mmCIF file of C-alpha atoms in Angstrom:
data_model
loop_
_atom_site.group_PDB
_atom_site.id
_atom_site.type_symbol
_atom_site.label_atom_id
_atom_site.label_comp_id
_atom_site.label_asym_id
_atom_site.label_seq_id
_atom_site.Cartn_x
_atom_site.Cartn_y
_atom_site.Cartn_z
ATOM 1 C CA UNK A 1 17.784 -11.025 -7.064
ATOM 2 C CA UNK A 2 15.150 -12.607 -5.102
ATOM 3 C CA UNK A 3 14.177 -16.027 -5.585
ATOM 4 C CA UNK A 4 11.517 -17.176 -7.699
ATOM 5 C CA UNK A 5 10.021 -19.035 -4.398
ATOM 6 C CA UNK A 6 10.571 -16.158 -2.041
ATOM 7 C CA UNK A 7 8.412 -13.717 -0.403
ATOM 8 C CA UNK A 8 9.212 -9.816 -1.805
ATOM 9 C CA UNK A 9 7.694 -8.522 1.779
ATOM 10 C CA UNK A 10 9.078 -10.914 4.417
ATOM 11 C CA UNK A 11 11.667 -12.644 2.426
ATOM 12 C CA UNK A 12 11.104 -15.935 3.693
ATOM 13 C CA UNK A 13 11.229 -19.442 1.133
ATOM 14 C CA UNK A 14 7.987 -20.410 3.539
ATOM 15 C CA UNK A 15 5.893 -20.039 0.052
ATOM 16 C CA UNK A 16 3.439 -22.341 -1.976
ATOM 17 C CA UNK A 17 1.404 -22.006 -5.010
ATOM 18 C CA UNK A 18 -2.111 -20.556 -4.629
ATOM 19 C CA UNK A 19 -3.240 -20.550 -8.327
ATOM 20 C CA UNK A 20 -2.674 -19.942 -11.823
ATOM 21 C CA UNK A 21 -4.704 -18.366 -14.695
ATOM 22 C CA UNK A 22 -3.694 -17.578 -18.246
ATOM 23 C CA UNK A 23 -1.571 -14.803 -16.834
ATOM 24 C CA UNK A 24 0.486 -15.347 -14.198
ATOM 25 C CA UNK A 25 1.163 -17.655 -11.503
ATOM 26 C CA UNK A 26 0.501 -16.493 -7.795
ATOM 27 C CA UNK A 27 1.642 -18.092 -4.906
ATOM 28 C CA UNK A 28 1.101 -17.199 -0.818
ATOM 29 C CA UNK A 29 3.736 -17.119 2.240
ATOM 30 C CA UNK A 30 3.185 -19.111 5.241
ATOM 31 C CA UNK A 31 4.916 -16.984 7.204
ATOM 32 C CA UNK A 32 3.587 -13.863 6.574
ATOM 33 C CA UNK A 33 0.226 -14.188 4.447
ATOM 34 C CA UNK A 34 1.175 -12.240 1.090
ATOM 35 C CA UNK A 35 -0.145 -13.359 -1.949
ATOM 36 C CA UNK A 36 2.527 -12.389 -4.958
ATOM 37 C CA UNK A 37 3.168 -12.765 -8.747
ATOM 38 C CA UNK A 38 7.412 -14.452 -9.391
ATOM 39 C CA UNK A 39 9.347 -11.450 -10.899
ATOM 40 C CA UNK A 40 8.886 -12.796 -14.051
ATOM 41 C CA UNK A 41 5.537 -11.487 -14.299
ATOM 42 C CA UNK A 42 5.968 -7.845 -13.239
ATOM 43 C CA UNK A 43 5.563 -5.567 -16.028
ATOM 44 C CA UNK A 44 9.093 -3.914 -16.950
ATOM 45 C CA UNK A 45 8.859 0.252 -16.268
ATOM 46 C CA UNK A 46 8.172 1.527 -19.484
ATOM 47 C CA UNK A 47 4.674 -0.494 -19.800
ATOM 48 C CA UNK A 48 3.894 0.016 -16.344
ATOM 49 C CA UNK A 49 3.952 3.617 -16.625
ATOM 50 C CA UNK A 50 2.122 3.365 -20.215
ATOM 51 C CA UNK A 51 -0.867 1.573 -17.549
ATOM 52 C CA UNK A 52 -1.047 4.636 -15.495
ATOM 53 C CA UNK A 53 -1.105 6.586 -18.553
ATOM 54 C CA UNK A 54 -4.196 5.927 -18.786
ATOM 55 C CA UNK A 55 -5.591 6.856 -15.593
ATOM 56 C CA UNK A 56 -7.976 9.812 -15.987
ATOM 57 C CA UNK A 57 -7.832 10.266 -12.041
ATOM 58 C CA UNK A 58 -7.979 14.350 -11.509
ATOM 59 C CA UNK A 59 -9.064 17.027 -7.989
ATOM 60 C CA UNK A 60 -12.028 17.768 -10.697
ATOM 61 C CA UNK A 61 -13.627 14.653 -10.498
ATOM 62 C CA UNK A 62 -16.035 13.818 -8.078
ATOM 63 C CA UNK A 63 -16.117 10.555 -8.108
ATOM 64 C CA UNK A 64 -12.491 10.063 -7.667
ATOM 65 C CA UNK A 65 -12.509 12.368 -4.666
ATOM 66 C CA UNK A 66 -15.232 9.863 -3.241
ATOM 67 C CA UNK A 67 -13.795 7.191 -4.042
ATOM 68 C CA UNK A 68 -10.586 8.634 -1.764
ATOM 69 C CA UNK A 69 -12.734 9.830 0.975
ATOM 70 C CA UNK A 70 -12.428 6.219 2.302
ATOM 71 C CA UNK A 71 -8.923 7.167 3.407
ATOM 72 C CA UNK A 72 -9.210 10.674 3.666
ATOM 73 C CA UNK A 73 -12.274 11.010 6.076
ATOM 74 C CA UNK A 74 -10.562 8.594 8.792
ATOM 75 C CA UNK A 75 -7.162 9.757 8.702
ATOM 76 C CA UNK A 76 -8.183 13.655 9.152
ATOM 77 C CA UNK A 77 -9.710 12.127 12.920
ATOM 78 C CA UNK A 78 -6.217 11.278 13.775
ATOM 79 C CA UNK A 79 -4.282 14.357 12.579
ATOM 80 C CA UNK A 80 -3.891 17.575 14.261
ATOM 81 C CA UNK A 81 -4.890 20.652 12.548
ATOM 82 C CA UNK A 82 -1.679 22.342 9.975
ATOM 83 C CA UNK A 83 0.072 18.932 10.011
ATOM 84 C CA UNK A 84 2.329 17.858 7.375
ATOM 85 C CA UNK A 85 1.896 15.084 5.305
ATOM 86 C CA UNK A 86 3.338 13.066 2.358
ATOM 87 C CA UNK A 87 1.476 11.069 -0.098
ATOM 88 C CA UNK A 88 3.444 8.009 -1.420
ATOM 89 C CA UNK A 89 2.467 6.968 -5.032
ATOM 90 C CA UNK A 90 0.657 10.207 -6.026
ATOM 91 C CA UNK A 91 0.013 9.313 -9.476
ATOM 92 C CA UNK A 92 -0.505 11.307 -12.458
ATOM 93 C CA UNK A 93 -3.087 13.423 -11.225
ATOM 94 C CA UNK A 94 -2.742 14.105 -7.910
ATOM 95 C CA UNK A 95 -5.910 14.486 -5.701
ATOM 96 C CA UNK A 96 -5.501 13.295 -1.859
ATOM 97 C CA UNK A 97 -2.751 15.744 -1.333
ATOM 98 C CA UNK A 98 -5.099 19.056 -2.567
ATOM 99 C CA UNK A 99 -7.874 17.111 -0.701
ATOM 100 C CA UNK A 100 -5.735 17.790 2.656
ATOM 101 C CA UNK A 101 -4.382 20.878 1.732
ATOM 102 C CA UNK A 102 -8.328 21.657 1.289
ATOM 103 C CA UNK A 103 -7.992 21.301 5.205
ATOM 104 C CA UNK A 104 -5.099 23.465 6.023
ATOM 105 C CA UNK A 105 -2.572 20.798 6.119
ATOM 106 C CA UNK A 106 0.752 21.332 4.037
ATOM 107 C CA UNK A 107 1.780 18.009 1.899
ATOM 108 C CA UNK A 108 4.582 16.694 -0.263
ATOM 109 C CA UNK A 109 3.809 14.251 -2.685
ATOM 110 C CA UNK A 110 5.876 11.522 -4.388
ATOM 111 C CA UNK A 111 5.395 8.875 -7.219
ATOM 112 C CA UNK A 112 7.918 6.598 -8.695
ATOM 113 C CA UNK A 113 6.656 7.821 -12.110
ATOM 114 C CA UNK A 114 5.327 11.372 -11.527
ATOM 115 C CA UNK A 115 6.822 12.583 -8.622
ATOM 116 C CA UNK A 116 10.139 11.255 -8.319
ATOM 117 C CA UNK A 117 11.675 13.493 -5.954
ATOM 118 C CA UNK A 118 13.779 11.706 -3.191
ATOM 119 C CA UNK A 119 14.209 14.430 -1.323
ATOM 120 C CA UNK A 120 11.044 14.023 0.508
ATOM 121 C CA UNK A 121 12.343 10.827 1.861
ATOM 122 C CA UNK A 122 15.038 13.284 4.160
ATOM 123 C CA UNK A 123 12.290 15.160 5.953
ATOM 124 C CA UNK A 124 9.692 13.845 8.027
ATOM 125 C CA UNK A 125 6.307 14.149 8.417
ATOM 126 C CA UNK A 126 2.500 13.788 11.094
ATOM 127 C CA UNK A 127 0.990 11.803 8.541
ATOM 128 C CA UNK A 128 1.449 9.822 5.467
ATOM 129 C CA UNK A 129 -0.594 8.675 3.039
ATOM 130 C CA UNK A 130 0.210 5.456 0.521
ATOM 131 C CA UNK A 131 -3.357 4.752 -1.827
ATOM 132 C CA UNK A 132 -3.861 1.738 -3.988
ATOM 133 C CA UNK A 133 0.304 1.737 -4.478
ATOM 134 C CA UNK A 134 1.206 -1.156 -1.789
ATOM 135 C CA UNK A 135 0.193 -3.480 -4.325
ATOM 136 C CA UNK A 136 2.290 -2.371 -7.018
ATOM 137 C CA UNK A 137 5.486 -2.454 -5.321
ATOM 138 C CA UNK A 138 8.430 -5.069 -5.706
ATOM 139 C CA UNK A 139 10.219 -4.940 -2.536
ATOM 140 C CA UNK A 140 6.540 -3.426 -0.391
ATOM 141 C CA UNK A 141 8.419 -3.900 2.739
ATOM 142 C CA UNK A 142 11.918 -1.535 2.096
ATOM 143 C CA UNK A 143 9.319 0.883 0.498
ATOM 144 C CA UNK A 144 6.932 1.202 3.725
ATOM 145 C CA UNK A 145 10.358 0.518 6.088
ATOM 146 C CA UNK A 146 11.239 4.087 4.324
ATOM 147 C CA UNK A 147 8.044 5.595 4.506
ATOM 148 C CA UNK A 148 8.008 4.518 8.826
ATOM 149 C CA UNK A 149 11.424 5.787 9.090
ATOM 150 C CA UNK A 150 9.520 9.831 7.927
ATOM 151 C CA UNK A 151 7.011 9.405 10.657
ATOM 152 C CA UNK A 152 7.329 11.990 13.451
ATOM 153 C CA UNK A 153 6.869 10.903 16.892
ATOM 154 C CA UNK A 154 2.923 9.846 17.400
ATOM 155 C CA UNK A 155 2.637 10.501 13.021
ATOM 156 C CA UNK A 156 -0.030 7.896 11.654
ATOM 157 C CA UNK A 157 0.367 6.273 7.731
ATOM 158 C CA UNK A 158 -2.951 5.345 6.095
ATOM 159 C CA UNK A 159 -2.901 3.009 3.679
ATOM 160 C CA UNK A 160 -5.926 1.616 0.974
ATOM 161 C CA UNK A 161 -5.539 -1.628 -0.646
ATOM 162 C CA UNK A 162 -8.047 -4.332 -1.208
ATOM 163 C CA UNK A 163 -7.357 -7.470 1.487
ATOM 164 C CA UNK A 164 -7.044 -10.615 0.210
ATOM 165 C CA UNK A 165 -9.811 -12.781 -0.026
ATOM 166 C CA UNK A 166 -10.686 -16.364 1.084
ATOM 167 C CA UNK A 167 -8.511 -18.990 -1.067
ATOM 168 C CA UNK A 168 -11.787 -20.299 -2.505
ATOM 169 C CA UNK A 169 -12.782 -16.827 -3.950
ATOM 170 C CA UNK A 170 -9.082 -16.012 -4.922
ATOM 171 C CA UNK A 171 -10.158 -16.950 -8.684
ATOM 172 C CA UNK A 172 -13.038 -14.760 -9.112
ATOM 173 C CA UNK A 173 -11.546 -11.706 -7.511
ATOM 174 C CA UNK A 174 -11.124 -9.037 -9.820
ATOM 175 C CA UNK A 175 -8.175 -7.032 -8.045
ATOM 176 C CA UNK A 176 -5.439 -10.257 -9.305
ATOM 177 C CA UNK A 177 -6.532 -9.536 -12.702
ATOM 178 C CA UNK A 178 -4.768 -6.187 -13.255
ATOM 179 C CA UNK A 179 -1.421 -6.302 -14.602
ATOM 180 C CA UNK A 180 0.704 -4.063 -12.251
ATOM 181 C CA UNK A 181 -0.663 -5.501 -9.375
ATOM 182 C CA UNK A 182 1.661 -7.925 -8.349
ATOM 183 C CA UNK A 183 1.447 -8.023 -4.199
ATOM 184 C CA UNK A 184 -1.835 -8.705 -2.270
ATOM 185 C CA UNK A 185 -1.436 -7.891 1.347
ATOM 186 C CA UNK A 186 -3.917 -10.008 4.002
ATOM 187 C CA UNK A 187 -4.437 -9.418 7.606
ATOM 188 C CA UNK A 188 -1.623 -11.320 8.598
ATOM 189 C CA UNK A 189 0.678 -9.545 5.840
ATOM 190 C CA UNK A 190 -0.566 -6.017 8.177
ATOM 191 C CA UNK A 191 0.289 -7.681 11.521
ATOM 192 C CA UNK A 192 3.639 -9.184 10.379
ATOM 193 C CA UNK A 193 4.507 -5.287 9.670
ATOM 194 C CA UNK A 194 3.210 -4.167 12.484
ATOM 195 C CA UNK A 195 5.319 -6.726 14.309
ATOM 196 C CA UNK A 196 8.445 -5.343 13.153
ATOM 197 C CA UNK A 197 7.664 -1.959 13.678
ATOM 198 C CA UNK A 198 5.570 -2.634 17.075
ATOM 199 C CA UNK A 199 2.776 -0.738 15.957
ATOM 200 C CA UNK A 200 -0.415 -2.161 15.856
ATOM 201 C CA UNK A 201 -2.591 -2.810 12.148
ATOM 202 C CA UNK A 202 -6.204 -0.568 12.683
ATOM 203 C CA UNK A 203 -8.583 -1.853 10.094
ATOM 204 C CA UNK A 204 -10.801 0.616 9.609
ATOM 205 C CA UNK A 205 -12.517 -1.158 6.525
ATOM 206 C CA UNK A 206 -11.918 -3.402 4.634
ATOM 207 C CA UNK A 207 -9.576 -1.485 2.132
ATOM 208 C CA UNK A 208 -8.532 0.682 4.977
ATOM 209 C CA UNK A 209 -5.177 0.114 7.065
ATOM 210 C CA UNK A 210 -3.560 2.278 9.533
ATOM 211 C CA UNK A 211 -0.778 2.534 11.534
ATOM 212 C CA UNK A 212 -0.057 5.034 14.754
ATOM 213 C CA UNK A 213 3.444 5.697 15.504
ATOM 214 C CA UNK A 214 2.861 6.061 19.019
ATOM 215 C CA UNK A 215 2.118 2.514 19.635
ATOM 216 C CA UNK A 216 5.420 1.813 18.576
ATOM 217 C CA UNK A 217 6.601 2.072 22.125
ATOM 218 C CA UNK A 218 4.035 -0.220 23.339
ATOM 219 C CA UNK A 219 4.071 -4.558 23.070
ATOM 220 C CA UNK A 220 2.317 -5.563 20.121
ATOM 221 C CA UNK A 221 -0.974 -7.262 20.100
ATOM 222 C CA UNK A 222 -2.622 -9.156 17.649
ATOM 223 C CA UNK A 223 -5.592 -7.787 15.880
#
């Protein structure tokens, strides 16, 4: 088991407190720029999944299939047309994967709660997907490790999770506050990744991350 001290992405003891509310403790890595909650404050599986329960997400709702456009809408300009994909952390209701399937493309989907089929883990795949789910995992680095490891030569993974903020608006930001959430990735937390893979970050907003395969072969360069 990890540390209390140590950081789940880069596993360094380079860490420090950042703040504490009535919650949980959070503390940031020098080394790598990820905030994180101490294991003792991740919710154990069967209340995590009660949490996502209660998600109403569904293809029928509009708003939902806006609010995923933000991902959707820049990774279709770097897929080719009938490319196969995989969406990581699916949810209940699945809605990016019919969203690209809209568009010809042919997906597999997988959720630690929903979808738990580890077979999709032995294929691989153009594109993958991985929206608001970074931020729920334990060990985020094995889990996107994995999800490189699918990519095809020149494939592309998109990923949507809020950045973290300035320390001095830490307190008031309303992503820390929910529960599950127990990683916040920065800039830095993107470019330490793409250091090990030698891919460089794209920030395409400010929720919006993504990674090209092909650069992999290249030197990495800062963002």
């Amino acid at each position: 088991m990890d540390k209390i001290n140590s950081c789940p992405l880069c596993k360094t003891e380079e860490t420090y407190f950042l703040y504490k509310d009535k919650n949980r403790t959070y503390y940031l890595c020098d080394n790598c720029g990820l905030s994180f909650v101490p294991p003792e404050f991740r919710l154990p599986p069967e209340k995590e999944k009660k949490r996502y329960d209660l998600h109403t997400n569904s293809p029928n709702d509009l708003n939902y299939r806006r609010f995923l456009d933000k991902l959707f809408f820049p990774m279709l300009k770097y897929i080719s047309p009938n490319s196969k994909g995989l969406d990581f952390g699916s949810g209940p209701g699945p809605t990016l994967s019919l969203m690209f399937e809209e568009e010809g493309h042919s997906m597999e989907i997988f959720d630690f709660f929903y979808a738990n089929d580890c077979s999709v883990f032995s294929k691989t795949y153009d594109f993958i997907t991985a929206s608001e789910v970074l931020e729920h995992l334990f060990s985020p680095f094995t889990e996107l490790n994995k999800l490189w490891q699918c990519l095809k030569p020149n494939g592309h993974l998109g990923i949507m999770t809020q950045l973290l903020p300035e320390k001095n608006e830490f307190d008031t930001w309303y992503y820390k506050n929910d529960p599950a959430h127990v990683c916040f990735f920065s800039k830095k937390s993107f470019e330490w990744i793409g250091k090990q893979w030698h891919s460089k970050p794209f920030f395409i907003d400010k929720d919006i991350i993504i990674f090209s395969e092909q650069h992999s072969r290249n030197q990495f360069i800062s963002h």
